[in-house]
Tab-separated table of C-alpha atoms in Angstrom:
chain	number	residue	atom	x	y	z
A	256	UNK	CA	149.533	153.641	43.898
A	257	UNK	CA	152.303	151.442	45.017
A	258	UNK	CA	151.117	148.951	47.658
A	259	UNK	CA	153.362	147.914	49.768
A	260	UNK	CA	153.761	145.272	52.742
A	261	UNK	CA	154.968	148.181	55.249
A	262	UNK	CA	152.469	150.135	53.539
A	263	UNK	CA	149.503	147.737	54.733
A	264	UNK	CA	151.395	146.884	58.173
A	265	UNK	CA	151.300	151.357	58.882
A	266	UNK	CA	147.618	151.215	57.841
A	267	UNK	CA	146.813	148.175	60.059
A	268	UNK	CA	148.609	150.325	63.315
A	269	UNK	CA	146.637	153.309	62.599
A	270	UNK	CA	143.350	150.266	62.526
A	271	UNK	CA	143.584	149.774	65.332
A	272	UNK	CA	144.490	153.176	66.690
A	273	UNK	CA	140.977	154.166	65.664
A	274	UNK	CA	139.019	150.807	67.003
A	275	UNK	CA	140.623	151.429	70.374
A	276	UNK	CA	139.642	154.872	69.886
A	277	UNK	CA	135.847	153.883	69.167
A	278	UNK	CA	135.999	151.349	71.927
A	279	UNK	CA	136.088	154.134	74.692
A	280	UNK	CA	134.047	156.551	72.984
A	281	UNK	CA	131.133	154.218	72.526
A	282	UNK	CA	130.727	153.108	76.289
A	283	UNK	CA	129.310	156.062	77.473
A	284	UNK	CA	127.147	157.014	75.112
A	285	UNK	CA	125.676	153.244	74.414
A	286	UNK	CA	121.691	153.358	75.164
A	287	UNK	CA	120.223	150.918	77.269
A	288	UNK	CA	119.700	147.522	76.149
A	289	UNK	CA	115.643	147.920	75.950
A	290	UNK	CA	113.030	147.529	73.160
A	291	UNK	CA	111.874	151.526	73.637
A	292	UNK	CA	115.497	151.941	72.898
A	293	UNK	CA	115.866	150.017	70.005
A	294	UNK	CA	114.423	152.539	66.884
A	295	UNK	CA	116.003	155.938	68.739
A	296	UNK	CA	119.124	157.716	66.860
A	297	UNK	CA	121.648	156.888	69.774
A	298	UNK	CA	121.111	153.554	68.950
A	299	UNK	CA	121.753	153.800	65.449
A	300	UNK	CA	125.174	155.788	66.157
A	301	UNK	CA	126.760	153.334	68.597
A	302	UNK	CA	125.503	150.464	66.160
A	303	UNK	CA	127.805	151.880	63.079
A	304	UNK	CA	130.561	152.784	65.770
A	305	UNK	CA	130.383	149.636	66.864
A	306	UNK	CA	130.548	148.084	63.212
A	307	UNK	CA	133.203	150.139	62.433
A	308	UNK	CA	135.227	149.550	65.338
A	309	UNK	CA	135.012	145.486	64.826
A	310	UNK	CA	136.044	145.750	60.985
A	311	UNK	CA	138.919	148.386	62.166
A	312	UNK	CA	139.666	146.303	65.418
A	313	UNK	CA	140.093	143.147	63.198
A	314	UNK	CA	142.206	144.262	60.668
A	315	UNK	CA	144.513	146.457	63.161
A	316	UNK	CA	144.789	142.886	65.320
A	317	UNK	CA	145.797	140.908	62.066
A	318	UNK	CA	148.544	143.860	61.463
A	319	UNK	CA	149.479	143.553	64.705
A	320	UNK	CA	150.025	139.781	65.116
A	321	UNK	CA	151.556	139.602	61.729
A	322	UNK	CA	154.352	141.661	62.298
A	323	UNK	CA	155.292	139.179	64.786
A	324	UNK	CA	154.599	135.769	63.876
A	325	UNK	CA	157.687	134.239	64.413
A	326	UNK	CA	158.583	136.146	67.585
A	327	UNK	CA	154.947	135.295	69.801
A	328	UNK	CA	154.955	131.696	68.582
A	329	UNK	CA	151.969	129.577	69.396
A	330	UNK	CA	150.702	131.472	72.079
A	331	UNK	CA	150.019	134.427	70.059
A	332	UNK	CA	148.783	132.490	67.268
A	333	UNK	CA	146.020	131.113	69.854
A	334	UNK	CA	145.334	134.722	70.800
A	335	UNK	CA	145.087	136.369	67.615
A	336	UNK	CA	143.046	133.841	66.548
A	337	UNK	CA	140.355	133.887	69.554
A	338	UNK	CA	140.699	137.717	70.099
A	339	UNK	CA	140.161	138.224	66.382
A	340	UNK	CA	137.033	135.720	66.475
A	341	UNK	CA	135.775	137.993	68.785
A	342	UNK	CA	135.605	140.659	66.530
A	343	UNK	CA	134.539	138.666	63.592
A	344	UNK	CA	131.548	137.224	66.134
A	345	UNK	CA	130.593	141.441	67.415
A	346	UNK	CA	130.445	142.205	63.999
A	347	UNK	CA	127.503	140.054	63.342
A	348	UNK	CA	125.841	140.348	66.759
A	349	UNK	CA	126.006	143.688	66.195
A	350	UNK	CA	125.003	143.877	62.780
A	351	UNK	CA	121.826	142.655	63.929
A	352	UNK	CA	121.452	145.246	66.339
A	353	UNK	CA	121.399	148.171	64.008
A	354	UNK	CA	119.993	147.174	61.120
A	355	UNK	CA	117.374	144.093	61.609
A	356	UNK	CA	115.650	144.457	65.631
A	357	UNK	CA	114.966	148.141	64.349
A	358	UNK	CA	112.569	147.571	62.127
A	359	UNK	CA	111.590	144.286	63.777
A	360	UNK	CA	110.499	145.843	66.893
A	361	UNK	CA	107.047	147.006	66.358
A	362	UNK	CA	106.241	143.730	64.865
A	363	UNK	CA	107.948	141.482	67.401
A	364	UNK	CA	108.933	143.585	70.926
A	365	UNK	CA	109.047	140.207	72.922
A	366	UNK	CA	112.061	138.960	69.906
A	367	UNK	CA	113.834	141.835	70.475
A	368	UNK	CA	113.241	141.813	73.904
A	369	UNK	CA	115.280	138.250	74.177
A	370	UNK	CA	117.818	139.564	71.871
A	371	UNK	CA	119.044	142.146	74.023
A	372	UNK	CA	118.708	140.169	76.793
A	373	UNK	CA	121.410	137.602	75.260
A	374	UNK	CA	124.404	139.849	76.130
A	375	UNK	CA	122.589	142.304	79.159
A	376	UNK	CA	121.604	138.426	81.216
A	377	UNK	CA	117.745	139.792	81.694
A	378	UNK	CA	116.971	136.832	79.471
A	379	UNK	CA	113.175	137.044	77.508
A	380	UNK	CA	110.081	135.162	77.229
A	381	UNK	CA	111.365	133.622	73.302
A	382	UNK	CA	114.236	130.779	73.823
A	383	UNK	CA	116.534	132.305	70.775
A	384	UNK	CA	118.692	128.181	71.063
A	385	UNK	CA	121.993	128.292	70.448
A	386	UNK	CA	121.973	131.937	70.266
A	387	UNK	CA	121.307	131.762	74.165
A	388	UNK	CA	125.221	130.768	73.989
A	389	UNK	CA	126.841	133.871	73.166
A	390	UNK	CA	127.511	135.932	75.924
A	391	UNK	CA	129.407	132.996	77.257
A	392	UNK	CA	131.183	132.535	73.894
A	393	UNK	CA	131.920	136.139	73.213
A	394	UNK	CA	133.438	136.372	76.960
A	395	UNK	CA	135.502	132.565	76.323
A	396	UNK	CA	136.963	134.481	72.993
A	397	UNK	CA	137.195	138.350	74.589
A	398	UNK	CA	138.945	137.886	78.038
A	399	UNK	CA	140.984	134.515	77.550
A	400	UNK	CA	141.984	135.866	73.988
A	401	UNK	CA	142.925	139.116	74.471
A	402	UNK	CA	145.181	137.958	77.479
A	403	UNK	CA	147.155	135.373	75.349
A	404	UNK	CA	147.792	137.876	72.463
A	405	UNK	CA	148.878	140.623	75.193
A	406	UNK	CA	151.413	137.900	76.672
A	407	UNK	CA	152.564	137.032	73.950
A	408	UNK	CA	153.581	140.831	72.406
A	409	UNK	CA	155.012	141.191	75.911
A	410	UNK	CA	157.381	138.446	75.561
A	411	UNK	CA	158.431	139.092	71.928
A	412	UNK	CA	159.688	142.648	72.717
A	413	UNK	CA	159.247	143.614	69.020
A	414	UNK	CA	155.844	146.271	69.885
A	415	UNK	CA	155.275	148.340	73.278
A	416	UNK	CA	155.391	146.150	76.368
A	417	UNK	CA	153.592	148.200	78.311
A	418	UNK	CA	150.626	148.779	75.122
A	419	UNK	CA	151.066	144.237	75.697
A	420	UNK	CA	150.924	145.068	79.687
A	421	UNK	CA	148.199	147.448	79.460
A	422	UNK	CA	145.842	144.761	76.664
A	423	UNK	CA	146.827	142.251	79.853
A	424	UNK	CA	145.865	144.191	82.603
A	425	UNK	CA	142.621	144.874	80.806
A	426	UNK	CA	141.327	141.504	80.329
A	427	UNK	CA	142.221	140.583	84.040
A	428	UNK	CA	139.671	143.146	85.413
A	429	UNK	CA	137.118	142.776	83.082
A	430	UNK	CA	135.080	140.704	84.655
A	431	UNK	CA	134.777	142.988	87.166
A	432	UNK	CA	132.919	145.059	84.783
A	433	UNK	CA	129.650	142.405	85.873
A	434	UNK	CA	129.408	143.497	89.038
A	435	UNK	CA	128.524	147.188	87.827
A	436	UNK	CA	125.556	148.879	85.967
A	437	UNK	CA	126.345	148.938	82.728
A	438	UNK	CA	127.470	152.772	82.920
A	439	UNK	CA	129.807	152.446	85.331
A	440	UNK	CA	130.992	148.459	84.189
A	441	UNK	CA	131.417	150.425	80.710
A	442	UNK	CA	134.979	151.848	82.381
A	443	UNK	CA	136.431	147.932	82.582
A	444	UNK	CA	137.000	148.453	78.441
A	445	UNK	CA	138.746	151.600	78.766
A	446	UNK	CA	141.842	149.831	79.373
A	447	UNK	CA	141.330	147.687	76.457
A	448	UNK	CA	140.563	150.538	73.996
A	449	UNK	CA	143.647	152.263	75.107
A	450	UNK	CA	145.628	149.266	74.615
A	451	UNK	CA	144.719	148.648	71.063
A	452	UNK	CA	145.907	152.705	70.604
A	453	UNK	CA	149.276	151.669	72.613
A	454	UNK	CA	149.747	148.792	70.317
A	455	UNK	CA	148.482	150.552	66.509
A	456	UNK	CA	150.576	153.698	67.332
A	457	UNK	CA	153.426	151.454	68.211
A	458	UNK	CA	153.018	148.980	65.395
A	459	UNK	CA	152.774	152.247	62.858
A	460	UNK	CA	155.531	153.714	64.345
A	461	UNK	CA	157.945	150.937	64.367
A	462	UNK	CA	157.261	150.336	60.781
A	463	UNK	CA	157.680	154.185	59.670
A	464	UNK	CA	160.958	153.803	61.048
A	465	UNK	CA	161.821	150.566	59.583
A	466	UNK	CA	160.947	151.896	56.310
A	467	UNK	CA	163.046	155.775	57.060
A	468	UNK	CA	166.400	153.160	58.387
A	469	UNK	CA	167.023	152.013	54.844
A	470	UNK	CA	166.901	156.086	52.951
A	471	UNK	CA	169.290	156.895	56.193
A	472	UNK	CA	171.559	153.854	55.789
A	473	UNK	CA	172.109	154.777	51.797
A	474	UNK	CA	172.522	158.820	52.384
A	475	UNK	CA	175.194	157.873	55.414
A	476	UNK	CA	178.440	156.131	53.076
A	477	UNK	CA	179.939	159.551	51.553
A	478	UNK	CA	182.400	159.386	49.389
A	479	UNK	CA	186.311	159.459	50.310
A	480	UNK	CA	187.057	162.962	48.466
A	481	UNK	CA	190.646	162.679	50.444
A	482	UNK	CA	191.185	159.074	48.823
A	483	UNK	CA	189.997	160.678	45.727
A	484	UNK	CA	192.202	163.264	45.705
């Protein structure tokens, strides 16, 4: 198999196709964040979704900011790198989730119960320390990052503007998502998802062509048969 840079750039697009993809299928169907909760099957399926999305989500980011390092400067290098903290930092929060408060619940309910309560703000009876902190750093990385990185593709024209416009407008109403139950505040990341599918299909797209210009460009000189002749 010959691995190539386009190669890995077209597999990063189609990353992140499927993260934003995941990101808007997951909302609806996430269970609530309780301990009764916590050992049922619908958790278990939105905690691999979820794990799969952050691996797929980073990587399709990285593709993404890479093939335009030059062109977003340091803004988008202070972007990628907070947006793609953010999924390095829901990859272990929720690696947690699914596969250690499972089995931990029947021992320890009032654990889990402050946990969950890290990211949902109903708190628990168990200080967790400096895990207390992460809803506020997840949201300092998520909605400050993510805006960055989208200003930043919109300004270096080289991927969709309006995928960059859309990732934009999505981290402005976010926190608006707060206000809401969790179903309904669960509609403030459609935007999001849809942007990272904007963005992968755009970033996969641009390189299939870059690669197709070159074959074109080689079959188009033909020779001179009246100079020949």
């Amino acid at each position: 198999m010959n691995i190539t840079t386009t190669k890995l750039i077209r597999a990063a697009g189609l990353s992140a196709v499927l993260a934003g993809m995941l990101y808007i299928v997951r909302q609806p169907i996430h269970p609530s964040d309780d301990v009764s909760a916590v050992t049922g099957s619908a958790w278990a399926i939105v905690g691999y979704m979820t794990l799969c999305m952050s691996v797929l989500g980073l990587v399709g980011v990285t593709g993404i900011y890479l093939r335009q390092v030059k062109e977003t400067g340091l803004l988008g290098l202070i972007g990628y790198l907070m947006f793609g903290l953010w999924f390095v930092l829901l990859t272990a929060f929720t690696f947690a989730q699914t596969l250690i408060l499972p089995p931990l619940a029947p021992e320890a309910p009032q654990f889990v119960d402050s946990f969950l309560g890290i990211f949902s703000g109903s708190g628990g009876e168990i200080s967790l320390g400096a895990l207390g902190a992460m809803s506020l750093v997840s949201a300092v990385l998520y909605i400050p990052g993510g805006l960055l990185l989208g200003i930043a593709i919109f300004r270096a024209r080289i991927l969709s503007r309006w995928g960059a416009a859309l990732l934009v407008v999505g981290m402005v109403i976010t926190p608006l998502a707060s206000v809401f139950p969790h179903t309904a505040g669960s509609i403030f990341a459609v935007p999001v998802g849809l942007a990272l599918i904007w963005l992968g299909y755009s970033l996969w797209s641009e390189e299939r062509k870059s690669t197709a210009f070159p074959v074109t460009s080689m079959r188009s000189p033909q020779p001179d048969q009246t100079a020949a002749a």
